[in-house]
mmCIF file of C-alpha atoms in Angstrom:
data_model
loop_
_atom_site.group_PDB
_atom_site.id
_atom_site.type_symbol
_atom_site.label_atom_id
_atom_site.label_comp_id
_atom_site.label_asym_id
_atom_site.label_seq_id
_atom_site.Cartn_x
_atom_site.Cartn_y
_atom_site.Cartn_z
ATOM 1 C CA MET A 832 81.711 46.424 242.894
ATOM 2 C CA LEU A 833 80.870 42.869 243.886
ATOM 3 C CA VAL A 834 83.051 40.231 245.521
ATOM 4 C CA ARG A 835 83.128 38.208 242.271
ATOM 5 C CA ASP A 836 84.798 41.186 240.568
ATOM 6 C CA ALA A 837 87.728 41.246 243.003
ATOM 7 C CA MET A 838 88.391 37.548 243.627
ATOM 8 C CA LEU A 839 91.888 36.149 243.246
ATOM 9 C CA PRO A 840 92.507 34.648 239.806
ATOM 10 C CA THR A 841 94.409 31.681 241.291
ATOM 11 C CA PRO A 842 93.860 31.227 245.029
ATOM 12 C CA LEU A 843 96.162 28.968 247.014
ATOM 13 C CA LEU A 844 94.284 25.718 247.688
ATOM 14 C CA VAL A 845 95.336 22.747 249.795
ATOM 15 C CA ALA A 846 93.726 19.521 250.958
ATOM 16 C CA PRO A 847 93.383 18.705 254.651
ATOM 17 C CA GLU A 848 96.008 15.967 254.167
ATOM 18 C CA THR A 849 98.661 18.433 252.922
ATOM 19 C CA SER A 850 101.664 18.546 255.239
ATOM 20 C CA VAL A 851 102.777 21.767 256.890
ATOM 21 C CA LEU A 852 106.071 21.476 254.999
ATOM 22 C CA GLU A 853 104.217 21.246 251.672
ATOM 23 C CA LEU A 854 102.113 24.254 252.661
ATOM 24 C CA CYS A 855 105.224 26.304 253.461
ATOM 25 C CA THR A 856 106.779 25.343 250.122
ATOM 26 C CA MET A 857 103.604 26.384 248.289
ATOM 27 C CA VAL A 858 103.507 29.710 250.149
ATOM 28 C CA LEU A 859 107.087 30.403 249.111
ATOM 29 C CA ASP A 860 106.243 29.630 245.476
ATOM 30 C CA CYS A 861 103.325 32.066 245.271
ATOM 31 C CA ASN A 862 102.456 35.500 246.565
ATOM 32 C CA GLN A 863 99.904 34.398 249.191
ATOM 33 C CA THR A 864 100.331 33.623 252.881
ATOM 34 C CA THR A 865 96.917 32.045 253.444
ATOM 35 C CA ALA A 866 95.606 28.871 251.835
ATOM 36 C CA THR A 867 92.015 27.726 251.613
ATOM 37 C CA VAL A 868 91.526 24.120 252.705
ATOM 38 C CA VAL A 869 89.002 22.243 250.573
ATOM 39 C CA ASP A 870 88.069 18.599 250.213
ATOM 40 C CA SER A 871 87.882 16.678 246.931
ATOM 41 C CA THR A 872 84.301 17.881 246.361
ATOM 42 C CA SER A 873 85.167 21.602 246.776
ATOM 43 C CA HIS A 874 83.596 21.895 250.212
ATOM 44 C CA LEU A 875 85.352 24.396 252.454
ATOM 45 C CA CYS A 876 87.129 22.727 255.382
ATOM 46 C CA GLY A 877 88.952 25.777 256.729
ATOM 47 C CA ILE A 878 91.836 28.149 256.120
ATOM 48 C CA VAL A 879 95.480 27.949 257.129
ATOM 49 C CA SER A 880 98.113 30.647 257.118
ATOM 50 C CA VAL A 881 101.737 31.264 257.911
ATOM 51 C CA GLN A 882 100.401 32.843 261.100
ATOM 52 C CA ASP A 883 98.916 29.450 262.078
ATOM 53 C CA VAL A 884 102.306 27.806 261.559
ATOM 54 C CA PHE A 885 104.088 30.428 263.666
ATOM 55 C CA HIS A 886 101.383 30.227 266.325
ATOM 56 C CA ARG A 887 101.968 26.478 266.721
ATOM 57 C CA ILE A 888 105.748 26.915 267.008
ATOM 58 C CA LEU A 889 105.887 29.927 269.304
ATOM 59 C CA PRO A 890 105.162 29.195 272.985
ATOM 60 C CA HIS A 891 102.011 30.854 274.274
ATOM 61 C CA TYR A 892 103.865 32.742 276.986
ATOM 62 C CA VAL A 893 105.702 34.749 274.301
ATOM 63 C CA ASP A 894 102.299 36.168 273.290
ATOM 64 C CA MET A 895 102.050 37.620 276.788
ATOM 65 C CA ASP A 896 105.506 39.220 276.753
ATOM 66 C CA SER A 897 107.629 39.282 273.583
ATOM 67 C CA ARG A 898 110.796 39.776 275.674
ATOM 68 C CA LEU A 899 110.454 36.137 276.733
ATOM 69 C CA ALA A 900 111.437 35.069 273.201
ATOM 70 C CA GLY A 901 115.018 35.967 274.145
ATOM 71 C CA LEU A 902 115.017 33.090 276.632
ATOM 72 C CA MET A 903 114.821 30.483 273.871
ATOM 73 C CA HIS A 904 117.983 28.969 272.465
ATOM 74 C CA GLU A 905 119.204 29.967 269.024
ATOM 75 C CA GLY A 906 117.986 26.848 267.209
ATOM 76 C CA TYR A 907 114.560 26.784 268.881
ATOM 77 C CA PHE A 908 112.536 27.726 265.799
ATOM 78 C CA GLU A 909 114.303 25.233 263.518
ATOM 79 C CA GLU A 910 113.988 22.471 266.113
ATOM 80 C CA LYS A 911 110.263 23.028 266.634
ATOM 81 C CA PHE A 912 109.592 23.366 262.904
ATOM 82 C CA ALA A 913 111.394 20.074 262.221
ATOM 83 C CA ALA A 914 109.130 18.329 264.730
ATOM 84 C CA PHE A 915 106.028 20.091 263.436
ATOM 85 C CA LYS A 916 106.449 20.089 259.642
ATOM 86 C CA HIS A 917 104.934 16.636 259.143
ATOM 87 C CA LEU A 918 101.618 17.547 260.743
ATOM 88 C CA THR A 919 98.777 18.010 258.295
ATOM 89 C CA VAL A 920 97.065 21.256 257.434
ATOM 90 C CA GLY A 921 93.858 19.688 258.741
ATOM 91 C CA GLU A 922 95.427 19.496 262.202
ATOM 92 C CA ILE A 923 96.312 23.199 262.412
ATOM 93 C CA MET A 924 93.765 24.969 260.195
ATOM 94 C CA THR A 925 91.125 27.386 261.396
ATOM 95 C CA LYS A 926 87.808 25.588 260.982
ATOM 96 C CA GLU A 927 85.368 28.360 261.907
ATOM 97 C CA VAL A 928 85.714 30.607 258.868
ATOM 98 C CA ASP A 929 83.890 33.747 257.829
ATOM 99 C CA THR A 930 82.799 33.541 254.184
ATOM 100 C CA LEU A 931 81.254 35.730 251.534
ATOM 101 C CA ARG A 932 79.074 35.100 248.505
ATOM 102 C CA PRO A 933 80.080 36.228 244.999
ATOM 103 C CA GLY A 934 77.160 38.684 244.863
ATOM 104 C CA ASP A 935 78.072 40.414 248.127
ATOM 105 C CA ALA A 936 79.352 43.977 247.917
ATOM 106 C CA VAL A 937 83.125 44.366 248.149
ATOM 107 C CA ILE A 938 82.615 46.846 250.981
ATOM 108 C CA GLU A 939 81.469 43.866 253.095
ATOM 109 C CA ALA A 940 84.846 42.220 252.494
ATOM 110 C CA VAL A 941 86.674 45.442 253.302
ATOM 111 C CA GLY A 942 84.721 45.689 256.543
ATOM 112 C CA MET A 943 85.739 42.136 257.484
ATOM 113 C CA PHE A 944 89.374 42.881 256.622
ATOM 114 C CA TYR A 945 89.261 45.915 258.883
ATOM 115 C CA ARG A 946 87.119 44.682 261.798
ATOM 116 C CA LYS A 947 88.365 41.117 262.036
ATOM 117 C CA GLY A 948 91.896 41.443 260.687
ATOM 118 C CA HIS A 949 91.286 38.929 257.899
ATOM 119 C CA LYS A 950 93.675 38.867 254.969
ATOM 120 C CA THR A 951 91.791 36.266 252.934
ATOM 121 C CA ILE A 952 88.087 35.426 252.866
ATOM 122 C CA PRO A 953 86.740 32.339 251.066
ATOM 123 C CA VAL A 954 83.850 32.836 248.656
ATOM 124 C CA ILE A 955 81.089 30.210 248.740
ATOM 125 C CA GLU A 956 78.266 29.591 246.273
ATOM 126 C CA ASP A 957 75.652 26.856 246.695
ATOM 127 C CA GLY A 958 77.697 25.418 249.557
ATOM 128 C CA LEU A 959 80.867 25.041 247.469
ATOM 129 C CA TYR A 960 84.108 26.972 247.495
ATOM 130 C CA ILE A 961 84.488 29.023 244.303
ATOM 131 C CA GLY A 962 87.328 31.411 245.135
ATOM 132 C CA SER A 963 88.871 33.842 247.581
ATOM 133 C CA ILE A 964 89.046 37.567 248.001
ATOM 134 C CA THR A 965 92.028 39.252 249.643
ATOM 135 C CA ARG A 966 93.025 42.750 250.642
ATOM 136 C CA ARG A 967 95.469 42.773 247.723
ATOM 137 C CA SER A 968 92.921 41.522 245.193
ATOM 138 C CA VAL A 969 90.551 44.330 246.191
ATOM 139 C CA LEU A 970 93.294 46.950 245.913
ATOM 140 C CA ARG A 971 94.422 45.487 242.582
ATOM 141 C CA ARG A 972 90.875 45.725 241.248
ATOM 142 C CA VAL A 973 90.266 49.318 242.332
ATOM 143 C CA THR A 974 93.656 50.575 241.173
ATOM 144 C CA THR A 975 93.205 48.860 237.805
ATOM 145 C CA GLU A 976 89.767 50.427 237.412
ATOM 146 C CA SER A 977 91.045 53.904 238.219
ATOM 147 C CA CYS A 978 93.866 53.794 235.639
#
């Protein structure tokens, strides 16, 4: 099976100018937690996920010891999100992104999911973004084929 056979039918796309609040609203309206960031000419700019949002809100010292989260006041998350929600996706996205081509074998994607912890991988053809493949889209494809 090739990557093109297991791509998402409707990947979540955002522009670099999209606000974090808009991104969160879009994530809640669909079944994806990672968005591909593309410009108006379909060039890949990066990816952004709910994990990126949480990473910006959570202090770095909590990564070192999760027990330190208990030291924050009850409204900490809401307070930080309110201050952060107007940033743009372009300001928080991951810019160095692993990609695949539509003719690559799906096993390459599965290897990237496993080795690198990716949930979504953009698919590029002739320098332009054409879609995304996810762990779920691969599982959906193989379970549909086996039925």
